[in-house]
Structure formats: C-alpha cells, structure tokens
mmCIF file of C-alpha atoms in Angstrom:
data_model
loop_
_atom_site.group_PDB
_atom_site.id
_atom_site.type_symbol
_atom_site.label_atom_id
_atom_site.label_comp_id
_atom_site.label_asym_id
_atom_site.label_seq_id
_atom_site.Cartn_x
_atom_site.Cartn_y
_atom_site.Cartn_z
ATOM 1 C CA MET V 488 -9.801 12.209 -14.434
ATOM 2 C CA LYS V 489 -9.287 9.244 -15.559
ATOM 3 C CA PRO V 490 -10.548 7.375 -12.928
ATOM 4 C CA VAL V 491 -8.443 5.649 -9.825
ATOM 5 C CA ILE V 492 -8.485 1.902 -9.059
ATOM 6 C CA ALA V 493 -6.820 0.817 -5.799
ATOM 7 C CA ILE V 494 -5.108 -1.454 -5.669
ATOM 8 C CA VAL V 495 -4.822 -3.652 -1.593
ATOM 9 C CA PRO V 496 -2.440 -5.864 -1.003
ATOM 10 C CA SER V 497 -3.057 -7.484 1.657
ATOM 11 C CA ALA V 498 -1.540 -11.463 1.694
ATOM 12 C CA GLY V 499 1.065 -10.835 4.453
ATOM 13 C CA SER V 500 1.294 -14.338 6.388
ATOM 14 C CA GLY V 501 1.222 -12.806 9.879
ATOM 15 C CA ARG V 502 3.932 -15.258 10.915
ATOM 16 C CA ARG V 503 3.865 -12.785 14.186
ATOM 17 C CA PHE V 504 0.876 -12.357 15.562
ATOM 18 C CA GLY V 505 0.154 -16.233 15.028
ATOM 19 C CA GLU V 506 -3.200 -14.899 12.544
ATOM 20 C CA GLY V 507 -3.210 -12.683 8.846
ATOM 21 C CA LYS V 508 -1.851 -8.488 10.547
ATOM 22 C CA THR V 509 -5.294 -7.394 8.433
ATOM 23 C CA LEU V 510 -7.908 -9.338 10.765
ATOM 24 C CA LEU V 511 -6.665 -8.393 13.978
ATOM 25 C CA ASP V 512 -8.829 -5.529 15.810
ATOM 26 C CA LEU V 513 -7.791 -2.342 16.245
ATOM 27 C CA LYS V 514 -9.845 -0.576 18.221
ATOM 28 C CA GLY V 515 -13.391 -2.067 17.448
ATOM 29 C CA MET V 516 -12.387 -2.275 13.318
ATOM 30 C CA PRO V 517 -10.580 -4.581 11.645
ATOM 31 C CA VAL V 518 -7.462 -4.156 10.577
ATOM 32 C CA ILE V 519 -8.854 -3.893 6.552
ATOM 33 C CA ALA V 520 -11.417 -2.495 7.968
ATOM 34 C CA ARG V 521 -10.448 1.128 8.327
ATOM 35 C CA THR V 522 -8.321 0.838 5.411
ATOM 36 C CA LEU V 523 -10.934 -0.080 2.789
ATOM 37 C CA SER V 524 -12.506 2.688 4.934
ATOM 38 C CA ALA V 525 -10.363 6.099 3.853
ATOM 39 C CA LEU V 526 -10.858 4.371 0.199
ATOM 40 C CA GLN V 527 -13.906 4.027 -0.355
ATOM 41 C CA ALA V 528 -14.387 7.594 0.801
ATOM 42 C CA VAL V 529 -12.767 9.159 -1.514
ATOM 43 C CA GLU V 530 -14.172 10.454 -4.228
ATOM 44 C CA GLU V 531 -11.781 9.438 -7.310
ATOM 45 C CA ILE V 532 -11.999 5.961 -7.023
ATOM 46 C CA VAL V 533 -13.832 4.571 -8.584
ATOM 47 C CA GLU V 534 -13.071 0.614 -7.374
ATOM 48 C CA ILE V 535 -11.039 -1.437 -4.934
ATOM 49 C CA ILE V 536 -9.936 -5.050 -5.320
ATOM 50 C CA PRO V 537 -8.550 -6.095 -1.688
ATOM 51 C CA VAL V 538 -5.483 -8.933 -2.829
ATOM 52 C CA MET V 539 -6.294 -11.891 0.170
ATOM 53 C CA ARG V 540 -4.927 -15.130 1.651
ATOM 54 C CA ASN V 541 -7.164 -17.559 0.641
ATOM 55 C CA ASP V 542 -8.604 -18.386 4.316
ATOM 56 C CA GLU V 543 -9.595 -14.985 4.518
ATOM 57 C CA MET V 544 -11.165 -14.521 1.269
ATOM 58 C CA GLU V 545 -14.851 -14.859 3.051
ATOM 59 C CA LYS V 546 -14.034 -13.267 6.701
ATOM 60 C CA THR V 547 -13.190 -10.578 4.182
ATOM 61 C CA LEU V 548 -16.102 -10.472 2.444
ATOM 62 C CA GLU V 549 -18.057 -10.490 5.449
ATOM 63 C CA ILE V 550 -16.965 -7.084 6.314
ATOM 64 C CA VAL V 551 -17.327 -5.989 3.306
ATOM 65 C CA GLU V 552 -20.865 -6.385 3.572
ATOM 66 C CA GLN V 553 -21.335 -5.390 7.243
ATOM 67 C CA TYR V 554 -19.861 -2.774 6.083
ATOM 68 C CA GLY V 555 -21.211 -1.182 3.245
ATOM 69 C CA PHE V 556 -17.783 -0.859 0.892
ATOM 70 C CA THR V 557 -20.004 -0.349 -2.463
ATOM 71 C CA LYS V 558 -15.999 -0.585 -4.159
ATOM 72 C CA VAL V 559 -15.203 -3.489 -3.792
ATOM 73 C CA ARG V 560 -16.218 -5.869 -6.481
ATOM 74 C CA LYS V 561 -14.163 -7.979 -5.883
ATOM 75 C CA ILE V 562 -11.456 -9.982 -4.044
ATOM 76 C CA ALA V 563 -8.510 -11.635 -6.229
ATOM 77 C CA PRO V 564 -6.166 -14.376 -3.698
ATOM 78 C CA GLY V 565 -2.421 -13.616 -2.939
ATOM 79 C CA GLY V 566 0.283 -13.960 -4.671
ATOM 80 C CA LYS V 567 3.789 -16.246 -2.356
ATOM 81 C CA GLU V 568 5.365 -12.557 -2.778
ATOM 82 C CA ARG V 569 3.330 -9.108 -2.322
ATOM 83 C CA GLN V 570 4.906 -7.949 -6.262
ATOM 84 C CA GLU V 571 2.127 -11.697 -7.412
ATOM 85 C CA SER V 572 -0.172 -10.187 -4.883
ATOM 86 C CA VAL V 573 0.107 -6.913 -6.280
ATOM 87 C CA PHE V 574 0.171 -8.400 -9.884
ATOM 88 C CA HIS V 575 -2.826 -10.715 -9.233
ATOM 89 C CA GLY V 576 -4.451 -7.283 -8.320
ATOM 90 C CA LEU V 577 -3.420 -6.099 -11.837
ATOM 91 C CA GLY V 578 -5.234 -8.853 -13.767
ATOM 92 C CA LEU V 579 -8.330 -8.081 -12.162
ATOM 93 C CA ILE V 580 -8.698 -4.164 -13.446
ATOM 94 C CA GLU V 581 -10.539 -4.097 -17.059
ATOM 95 C CA ARG V 582 -10.752 -0.400 -17.560
ATOM 96 C CA LYS V 583 -6.555 -0.235 -19.158
ATOM 97 C CA GLY V 584 -6.864 3.013 -19.201
ATOM 98 C CA CYS V 585 -7.698 3.944 -15.693
ATOM 99 C CA ILE V 586 -5.144 5.394 -12.982
ATOM 100 C CA VAL V 587 -3.842 2.773 -10.538
ATOM 101 C CA LEU V 588 -3.583 3.924 -6.401
ATOM 102 C CA VAL V 589 -1.676 0.896 -4.905
ATOM 103 C CA HIS V 590 -2.182 1.154 -0.666
ATOM 104 C CA ASP V 591 -1.037 -1.828 2.665
ATOM 105 C CA GLY V 592 -4.361 -2.951 3.345
ATOM 106 C CA VAL V 593 -1.920 -2.993 6.752
ATOM 107 C CA ARG V 594 -1.320 1.027 6.467
ATOM 108 C CA PRO V 595 -4.600 1.509 8.764
ATOM 109 C CA LEU V 596 -4.191 4.734 9.608
ATOM 110 C CA VAL V 597 -4.088 6.033 5.597
ATOM 111 C CA THR V 598 -6.104 9.918 5.635
ATOM 112 C CA PRO V 599 -8.975 10.414 2.478
ATOM 113 C CA GLY V 600 -6.392 13.429 2.205
ATOM 114 C CA ILE V 601 -3.144 11.938 2.135
ATOM 115 C CA ILE V 602 -5.130 9.486 -0.517
ATOM 116 C CA ARG V 603 -6.622 12.865 -2.143
ATOM 117 C CA LYS V 604 -3.451 14.500 -2.729
ATOM 118 C CA ALA V 605 -1.087 12.043 -3.715
ATOM 119 C CA ILE V 606 -3.680 11.166 -6.854
ATOM 120 C CA ALA V 607 -4.116 15.037 -8.070
ATOM 121 C CA ALA V 608 0.022 15.315 -7.655
ATOM 122 C CA LEU V 609 0.235 12.263 -10.675
ATOM 123 C CA GLU V 610 -1.056 14.584 -13.241
ATOM 124 C CA ASP V 611 1.534 13.571 -16.033
ATOM 125 C CA LEU V 612 3.963 11.812 -14.673
ATOM 126 C CA ASP V 613 5.035 8.204 -14.377
ATOM 127 C CA GLY V 614 4.731 7.784 -10.435
ATOM 128 C CA VAL V 615 3.496 9.468 -7.022
ATOM 129 C CA VAL V 616 4.190 7.907 -3.604
ATOM 130 C CA THR V 617 4.305 9.375 -0.753
ATOM 131 C CA ALA V 618 6.654 9.642 2.441
ATOM 132 C CA VAL V 619 8.787 10.995 5.491
ATOM 133 C CA ALA V 620 11.450 12.312 6.107
ATOM 134 C CA VAL V 621 14.055 10.337 8.557
ATOM 135 C CA LYS V 622 14.108 10.986 11.696
ATOM 136 C CA ASP V 623 17.437 9.299 12.274
ATOM 137 C CA THR V 624 20.041 9.048 11.705
ATOM 138 C CA ILE V 625 21.245 5.931 8.973
ATOM 139 C CA LYS V 626 24.696 4.544 9.074
ATOM 140 C CA GLU V 627 25.054 2.081 6.716
ATOM 141 C CA VAL V 628 26.709 -1.854 8.052
ATOM 142 C CA ARG V 629 28.521 -4.771 7.138
ATOM 143 C CA ASP V 630 29.806 -7.254 10.110
ATOM 144 C CA GLY V 631 28.460 -5.105 12.898
ATOM 145 C CA LEU V 632 30.522 -2.615 11.686
ATOM 146 C CA ILE V 633 29.425 0.878 10.834
ATOM 147 C CA LYS V 634 31.356 0.816 6.593
ATOM 148 C CA LYS V 635 29.620 4.602 6.664
ATOM 149 C CA THR V 636 26.885 7.422 7.444
ATOM 150 C CA LEU V 637 24.594 8.280 5.162
ATOM 151 C CA ALA V 638 23.121 12.149 4.741
ATOM 152 C CA ARG V 639 20.428 12.602 6.320
ATOM 153 C CA GLU V 640 18.470 15.035 4.587
ATOM 154 C CA THR V 641 17.869 13.288 1.459
ATOM 155 C CA LEU V 642 16.978 10.308 3.473
ATOM 156 C CA PHE V 643 12.676 9.010 2.875
ATOM 157 C CA ALA V 644 10.800 6.630 3.875
ATOM 158 C CA VAL V 645 8.942 6.231 1.631
ATOM 159 C CA GLN V 646 4.630 4.652 2.356
ATOM 160 C CA THR V 647 1.848 3.946 0.327
ATOM 161 C CA PRO V 648 -0.018 4.988 -1.359
ATOM 162 C CA GLN V 649 1.907 5.495 -4.750
ATOM 163 C CA VAL V 650 -0.174 6.534 -7.075
ATOM 164 C CA PHE V 651 0.623 5.255 -11.276
ATOM 165 C CA PRO V 652 -0.394 4.976 -14.436
ATOM 166 C CA TYR V 653 -1.947 1.554 -15.491
ATOM 167 C CA ASN V 654 0.528 1.279 -18.229
ATOM 168 C CA VAL V 655 3.421 2.025 -17.080
ATOM 169 C CA LEU V 656 2.613 0.105 -13.830
ATOM 170 C CA MET V 657 1.657 -3.134 -15.802
ATOM 171 C CA GLU V 658 4.739 -3.340 -18.362
ATOM 172 C CA ALA V 659 6.737 -2.320 -14.687
ATOM 173 C CA TYR V 660 5.745 -5.785 -13.798
ATOM 174 C CA THR V 661 5.525 -7.476 -16.553
ATOM 175 C CA ASN V 662 9.103 -6.566 -17.126
ATOM 176 C CA ALA V 663 10.308 -8.071 -13.511
ATOM 177 C CA LEU V 664 7.514 -10.591 -13.782
ATOM 178 C CA SER V 665 9.151 -12.296 -16.702
ATOM 179 C CA SER V 666 13.284 -11.463 -16.104
ATOM 180 C CA GLY V 667 12.606 -13.310 -12.101
ATOM 181 C CA MET V 668 13.587 -9.884 -10.555
ATOM 182 C CA HIS V 669 12.025 -8.604 -7.395
ATOM 183 C CA PHE V 670 11.560 -5.337 -5.410
ATOM 184 C CA THR V 671 10.894 -3.935 -2.302
ATOM 185 C CA ASP V 672 7.482 -1.972 -3.667
ATOM 186 C CA ASP V 673 6.519 -0.643 -6.937
ATOM 187 C CA ALA V 674 7.777 2.420 -6.706
ATOM 188 C CA ALA V 675 11.664 0.727 -8.135
ATOM 189 C CA MET V 676 9.668 -0.978 -10.917
ATOM 190 C CA VAL V 677 8.896 1.993 -11.928
ATOM 191 C CA GLU V 678 12.411 4.033 -11.335
ATOM 192 C CA HIS V 679 14.041 0.209 -13.364
ATOM 193 C CA ARG V 680 12.823 1.447 -15.744
ATOM 194 C CA GLY V 681 13.517 4.745 -16.125
ATOM 195 C CA GLY V 682 10.117 5.981 -15.250
ATOM 196 C CA ARG V 683 9.529 9.444 -13.444
ATOM 197 C CA VAL V 684 8.168 9.093 -10.240
ATOM 198 C CA LYS V 685 7.460 11.979 -7.512
ATOM 199 C CA VAL V 686 7.297 12.097 -4.170
ATOM 200 C CA ILE V 687 5.251 13.805 -1.740
ATOM 201 C CA GLU V 688 5.076 14.529 2.036
ATOM 202 C CA GLY V 689 2.857 12.103 3.468
ATOM 203 C CA GLU V 690 1.596 10.827 6.852
ATOM 204 C CA TYR V 691 3.947 9.664 10.617
ATOM 205 C CA THR V 692 0.483 8.203 11.637
ATOM 206 C CA ASN V 693 0.147 6.339 8.007
ATOM 207 C CA ILE V 694 2.954 3.768 9.812
ATOM 208 C CA LYS V 695 2.738 -0.217 9.452
ATOM 209 C CA ILE V 696 1.715 -2.988 11.141
ATOM 210 C CA THR V 697 4.387 -5.363 10.937
ATOM 211 C CA THR V 698 4.131 -5.928 15.115
ATOM 212 C CA ARG V 699 2.683 -5.618 18.403
ATOM 213 C CA GLU V 700 3.542 -2.975 19.614
ATOM 214 C CA ASP V 701 2.626 -1.047 15.801
ATOM 215 C CA LEU V 702 -0.573 -2.441 16.928
ATOM 216 C CA ASP V 703 -0.808 -0.287 20.016
ATOM 217 C CA VAL V 704 0.352 2.887 18.955
ATOM 218 C CA ALA V 705 -1.789 2.260 16.245
ATOM 219 C CA ASP V 706 -4.562 2.491 19.379
ATOM 220 C CA ALA V 707 -2.693 5.634 20.147
ATOM 221 C CA PHE V 708 -3.033 7.117 16.887
ATOM 222 C CA LEU V 709 -6.998 6.506 17.079
ATOM 223 C CA ARG V 710 -7.965 7.506 20.014
ATOM 224 C CA ASN V 711 -5.875 10.901 19.264
ATOM 225 C CA ARG V 712 -7.788 11.353 16.279
ATOM 226 C CA SER V 713 -11.341 10.899 18.654
#
C-alpha cells in the first residue's frame, strides 16, 4: 500500500468559545491531542500535518512534544477558510504518490479502527468518506415554510476521515481555488470533477466539536469508553 499522510485542518476561529476549539480541554487532554493520538496509532499513516492558526502554532508544538507525536514533523498555517487550510497542508506534502487522509482536528473521538477502515476501502477509487445514516426527518425549508420532505433512507451525514489519492485531491483543490468555487468538504470537490467517491459506515460517536454542548457530549462518550 502507498504511504498515507494525514492532514488535520484545525484553524477554525472558535468564536463560540472565545478561543481555539482544538486547544480546549477534553477529559484531561487538549482536543487536538486526542485527535492526533488516534492518527498516530494507525500504522499506515507515516506523517501527520496539522493545520493551525498562527497564534496556536507554538502551543501545538508543545503538545506534539509533550505527547510524543513523532509523525508530526511540520505544521501548516491556516487559511481564511477550511478549503484554503487543507490546500496549505497539501502544499507541505513531499511524497506526491501518497494517499491523503483529511480529518477534522475537532473530531477527537475518531477511532483508529474507522481510520484504518477508510484507508482500506480506497482501493482504485477516487475517494472514500465516512458517514452515518440520518436519524431525523429532514425537510427543505424556504422563508420559514416547508417546501419538501426528503427521503430519509437516502440521506447520510458525512464525517471525516476522508481519503483520496494525492493527485486526485490536489487536482480538485487546484481547480476549485483557481475557479473561485467553494465546497463544504473535500469529497464535494472530487465529486464535482466526476470522481468516484465511496461512502462507508462511520461512527455516531465521531462528533464534531462546534459548541460547548458538543464538548459535554464528547466528555460523556469518553466516560462510557473508560
């Protein structure tokens, strides 16, 4: 198998918290440390590139040293948006024939098992995403009125990790940035160019830390694990 390099976009503003979400404490460890720990444990991953805000670079380096994250050898500066941040991470990859795994820094409950599963599923495809079936009924709403009820059995909430061949993802990013297009996740860029992206079952516990309530939920999940 080709070497896998993980890019970890973590440069969000954290406006809801008043500080960067990735440095918040989650049951005795910074959020970013829990995320990096899961990636460090996956043998297929040879390098991890966190993408951080400039004012969090020094603290991130301290965390890397404290927890012994030997696969982190460089940190990319964040961009104005996630799309630009991931592109900065791609720019630091030296092994152009590698597989790229993108995982949000604020998904600290990801397990090494789901990471390995996503990597193994890539095979000859253009991408793999993890996702969970939507539990609630989803409705399309405009101006406060329901326009359509969507078929729940066809809807999935997409998560990270997402996995791609380096050349496929780099071409998709280069095209998106040069044309001024904006996408909500990496797979959408690859889909836009006609790529074949597979969906595999994710984990409901692999939540994204966006609000303080999410932090409480993550803490509860961790207590159940232990």
